[in-house]
CSV table of C-alpha atoms in Angstrom, one decimal:
chain,number,residue,atom,x,y,z
L,9,LEU,CA,-8.3,-1.5,6.7
L,10,TRP,CA,-10.5,-1.5,9.8
L,11,ALA,CA,-12.2,1.1,12.0
L,12,PHE,CA,-11.0,-0.3,15.4
L,13,ASP,CA,-7.8,0.0,17.4
L,14,ALA,CA,-6.2,-3.5,17.4
L,15,ALA,CA,-4.3,-2.5,20.6
L,16,GLN,CA,-7.6,-2.6,22.6
L,17,PRO,CA,-7.7,-5.7,24.9
L,18,ARG,CA,-11.0,-6.9,23.4
L,19,PHE,CA,-9.3,-7.5,20.0
L,20,GLN,CA,-6.4,-9.6,21.4
L,21,THR,CA,-5.7,-13.1,20.5
L,22,PRO,CA,-6.8,-15.9,20.2
L,23,HIS,CA,-8.5,-15.2,16.9
L,24,ARG,CA,-10.7,-17.5,14.9
L,25,LEU,CA,-12.9,-17.1,11.8
L,26,ALA,CA,-16.5,-16.3,12.5
L,27,PRO,CA,-19.4,-15.8,10.0
L,28,GLU,CA,-19.4,-12.0,10.7
L,29,GLY,CA,-15.6,-11.5,10.8
L,30,VAL,CA,-12.8,-12.5,13.0
L,31,GLN,CA,-13.7,-13.5,16.6
L,32,CYS,CA,-11.2,-12.0,19.0
L,33,GLN,CA,-10.9,-12.3,22.7
L,34,ALA,CA,-14.0,-10.2,23.4
L,35,ALA,CA,-15.2,-8.7,20.1
L,36,VAL,CA,-15.7,-9.4,16.4
L,37,ALA,CA,-13.2,-7.6,14.1
L,38,LYS,CA,-14.4,-6.7,10.7
L,39,PRO,CA,-12.5,-4.9,7.9
L,40,PHE,CA,-14.0,-2.0,6.0
L,41,LYS,CA,-16.1,-3.7,3.2
L,42,GLU,CA,-14.5,-1.9,0.2
L,43,ALA,CA,-11.0,-2.0,1.7
L,44,ALA,CA,-11.3,-5.8,2.0
L,45,GLU,CA,-12.6,-6.0,-1.6
L,46,ILE,CA,-9.6,-3.9,-2.9
L,47,VAL,CA,-7.0,-5.9,-1.0
L,48,ARG,CA,-8.5,-9.2,-2.2
L,49,HIS,CA,-8.6,-7.9,-5.7
L,50,LEU,CA,-5.0,-6.8,-5.6
L,51,LYS,CA,-4.0,-10.1,-4.0
L,52,GLY,CA,-5.8,-12.1,-6.7
L,53,ALA,CA,-4.0,-10.0,-9.3
L,54,GLY,CA,-0.6,-10.9,-7.8
L,55,GLN,CA,0.2,-7.5,-6.5
L,56,ARG,CA,2.7,-6.9,-3.7
L,57,LEU,CA,1.3,-5.1,-0.7
L,58,ALA,CA,2.9,-3.7,2.4
L,59,VAL,CA,1.6,-2.3,5.7
L,60,ALA,CA,2.8,0.8,7.6
L,61,SER,CA,1.1,1.0,11.0
L,62,ALA,CA,2.0,2.7,14.3
L,63,ASN,CA,0.0,0.1,16.2
L,64,SER,CA,1.8,-1.3,19.2
L,65,GLN,CA,0.3,-4.8,18.7
L,66,GLU,CA,2.2,-6.3,15.8
L,67,LYS,CA,1.3,-9.9,16.5
L,68,VAL,CA,-2.4,-9.0,16.9
L,69,CYS,CA,-2.4,-7.0,13.7
L,70,ALA,CA,-0.6,-9.8,11.8
L,71,SER,CA,-3.1,-12.4,13.1
L,72,LEU,CA,-6.0,-10.3,12.1
L,73,LEU,CA,-4.6,-9.7,8.6
L,74,GLN,CA,-4.0,-13.5,8.3
L,75,HIS,CA,-7.5,-14.4,9.4
L,76,MET,CA,-9.0,-11.8,7.1
L,77,GLY,CA,-7.1,-13.5,4.2
L,78,PHE,CA,-5.0,-10.5,3.3
L,79,LEU,CA,-1.5,-11.9,3.8
L,80,GLN,CA,0.5,-13.5,1.0
L,81,ASP,CA,-0.1,-17.2,1.0
L,82,ARG,CA,2.6,-20.0,0.7
L,83,THR,CA,2.7,-19.7,-3.0
L,84,GLY,CA,4.1,-16.1,-2.6
L,85,PHE,CA,1.5,-14.8,-5.1
L,86,GLY,CA,0.0,-11.4,-4.2
L,87,GLY,CA,-1.1,-10.0,-0.9
L,88,ILE,CA,0.5,-8.4,2.1
L,89,GLU,CA,4.1,-9.6,2.4
L,90,LYS,CA,5.1,-10.3,6.0
L,91,SER,CA,8.6,-9.2,5.2
L,92,ILE,CA,7.4,-5.7,4.4
L,93,MET,CA,5.0,-5.1,7.2
L,94,ALA,CA,6.1,-2.3,9.4
L,95,ILE,CA,3.8,-2.4,12.5
L,96,TYR,CA,5.2,-0.7,15.5
L,97,PRO,CA,4.9,2.7,17.2
L,98,GLY,CA,7.0,5.4,15.6
L,99,SER,CA,7.6,7.6,12.6
L,100,LYS,CA,6.0,6.8,9.2
L,101,THR,CA,9.3,7.9,7.6
L,102,VAL,CA,11.0,5.0,9.4
L,103,HIS,CA,8.2,2.6,8.4
L,104,PHE,CA,8.6,3.7,4.7
L,105,LYS,CA,12.3,3.3,4.8
L,106,GLN,CA,11.9,-0.2,6.2
L,107,ILE,CA,9.4,-1.1,3.5
L,108,ALA,CA,11.7,0.4,0.7
L,109,ASP,CA,14.6,-1.6,2.0
L,110,GLY,CA,12.6,-4.8,2.3
L,111,SER,CA,10.9,-4.5,-1.0
L,112,GLY,CA,13.6,-3.1,-3.1
L,113,LEU,CA,11.3,-0.4,-4.3
L,114,GLU,CA,12.0,3.3,-4.5
L,115,PHE,CA,9.6,5.7,-2.8
L,116,ARG,CA,8.4,7.1,-6.1
L,117,GLU,CA,7.2,3.6,-7.0
L,118,MET,CA,4.9,3.4,-3.9
L,119,LEU,CA,1.3,4.3,-3.5
L,120,PHE,CA,0.1,4.9,0.1
L,121,PHE,CA,-3.4,5.3,1.6
L,122,ASP,CA,-4.1,6.6,5.2
L,123,ASP,CA,-6.8,8.3,7.1
L,124,ARG,CA,-4.4,10.8,8.8
L,125,ALA,CA,-3.3,13.9,7.0
L,126,LEU,CA,0.0,13.9,8.9
L,127,ASN,CA,0.9,10.4,7.6
L,128,VAL,CA,-0.1,11.4,4.1
L,129,ARG,CA,2.2,14.5,4.2
L,130,ALA,CA,5.1,12.4,5.6
L,131,ALA,CA,4.7,10.0,2.6
L,132,GLN,CA,4.5,12.9,0.1
L,133,LYS,CA,7.7,14.5,1.5
L,134,LEU,CA,9.5,11.3,0.6
L,135,GLY,CA,8.1,11.3,-2.9
L,136,ILE,CA,5.5,8.6,-2.3
L,137,VAL,CA,2.1,9.2,-3.9
L,138,ALA,CA,-0.3,9.3,-1.0
L,139,GLN,CA,-4.1,9.5,-0.9
L,140,GLN,CA,-6.0,10.4,2.3
L,141,VAL,CA,-9.1,8.3,3.0
L,142,SER,CA,-12.0,8.8,5.4
L,143,SER,CA,-11.6,7.3,8.9
L,144,LEU,CA,-15.3,6.4,8.8
L,145,ASP,CA,-15.2,4.6,5.4
L,146,GLY,CA,-11.6,3.4,5.1
L,147,LEU,CA,-10.2,2.8,1.7
L,148,THR,CA,-13.0,2.9,-0.9
L,149,TRP,CA,-12.9,2.1,-4.7
L,150,LYS,CA,-13.2,5.9,-5.3
L,151,ASP,CA,-10.2,6.6,-3.1
L,152,PHE,CA,-8.3,3.7,-4.7
L,153,SER,CA,-9.0,5.0,-8.2
L,154,ALA,CA,-8.0,8.5,-7.2
L,155,GLY,CA,-4.8,7.3,-5.7
L,156,LEU,CA,-4.0,5.1,-8.7
L,157,ASP,CA,-4.7,8.0,-11.1
L,158,ALA,CA,-2.4,10.3,-9.1
L,159,TRP,CA,0.3,7.6,-9.1
L,160,ARG,CA,0.0,7.1,-12.8
L,161,ALA,CA,0.1,10.9,-13.4
L,162,GLN,CA,3.3,11.1,-11.4
L,163,ARG,CA,4.8,8.3,-13.4
L,164,ARG,CA,3.9,9.9,-16.7
L,165,SER,CA,5.2,13.2,-15.5
L,166,SER,CA,8.5,11.7,-14.4
L,167,LEU,CA,8.9,9.8,-17.7
L,168,ALA,CA,8.2,13.0,-19.7
L,169,MET,CA,10.6,15.0,-17.6
L,170,SER,CA,13.3,12.3,-17.9
L,171,LYS,CA,12.9,12.4,-21.7
L,172,TRP,CA,13.2,16.2,-21.7
L,173,LEU,CA,16.2,16.2,-19.4
L,174,ARG,CA,18.0,13.2,-20.8
L,175,PRO,CA,21.6,13.9,-21.8
L,176,LYS,CA,22.6,14.3,-25.5
L,177,VAL,CA,25.4,12.0,-26.5
L,178,THR,CA,27.6,12.4,-29.5
L,179,THR,CA,27.9,9.4,-31.7
L,180,PRO,CA,31.2,8.6,-33.4
L,181,ALA,CA,30.0,10.2,-36.7
L,182,GLY,CA,29.4,13.4,-34.8
L,183,LEU,CA,25.6,13.0,-34.8
L,184,GLU,CA,23.6,13.8,-31.6
L,185,SER,CA,21.2,11.3,-30.2
L,186,ALA,CA,19.2,11.1,-27.0
L,187,ALA,CA,20.1,8.5,-24.4
L,188,GLU,CA,17.2,6.1,-23.9
L,189,PRO,CA,15.4,6.3,-20.5
L,190,PRO,CA,15.1,3.1,-18.5
L,191,VAL,CA,11.9,1.0,-19.0
L,192,VAL,CA,9.8,1.1,-15.9
L,193,ASP,CA,7.0,-1.4,-15.1
L,194,LEU,CA,4.0,-0.3,-13.1
L,195,LEU,CA,4.0,-1.4,-9.4
L,196,VAL,CA,0.2,-1.6,-9.2
L,197,GLU,CA,-2.0,-2.2,-12.2
L,198,ALA,CA,-5.7,-2.8,-11.4
L,199,ASP,CA,-8.8,-3.2,-13.5
L,200,ASP,CA,-11.5,-0.7,-13.2
L,201,PRO,CA,-13.4,-1.1,-9.9
L,202,PRO,CA,-16.6,-3.0,-10.1
L,203,ALA,CA,-19.7,-1.0,-10.8
C-alpha cells in the first residue's frame, strides 16, 4: 500500500492527517495513489479486506491504515477488518492461516497482492490466487484487474471441474442424476477500473 518501511523511526506515532498524507513523527507517509483508490473503491463497495504484513510495527501500521481511511468503520461496512490483520514478523503461511481462521474463508476464496515473489509463491502453494506487483508502483488498477481475472478464472475452472467430477447418484426409480454443486458467491466483485 505504501513505498516506505513503517518500522523506520521517522514513521512512528503520533500520527495526524496532513494535506499531503499522514504526518508521522518525522516524515509524511503517503500511500501509492492507485492502491489507495483501489482500497477506497473496495471499501465503498462493502468488500472485506485483510492485511498480511511481516512488519514489526503493528500499532504503527494500524494507525497509518486508520489515518489513511482504509480500515473498516464503525458500521462494519467494507474496508480492512482489524480482526483479520496479520501484522507481525514471520511466515506468510502463518499470516494466511490466521486470516483464514479469522475470516471464515478458505484459501481458494482469497486474492492476494504483494511485491515479493517469495510471498506470492507462498500464497500460491496454499491455493490462494496471488498477483505480484511492482515495489515502485504498488498495487495498480492493471495489477488489480489481472489478479481479479486470475481469481475468476480459477473459480470458473474449479466449478467446471466440480461439475465434471461430481458423483452420480441413483434415484429410487433407477435413474442416474448428478449431485448439484454448492452455490458459491464471489469474494470480491469490482466494477471495471476507471479510465
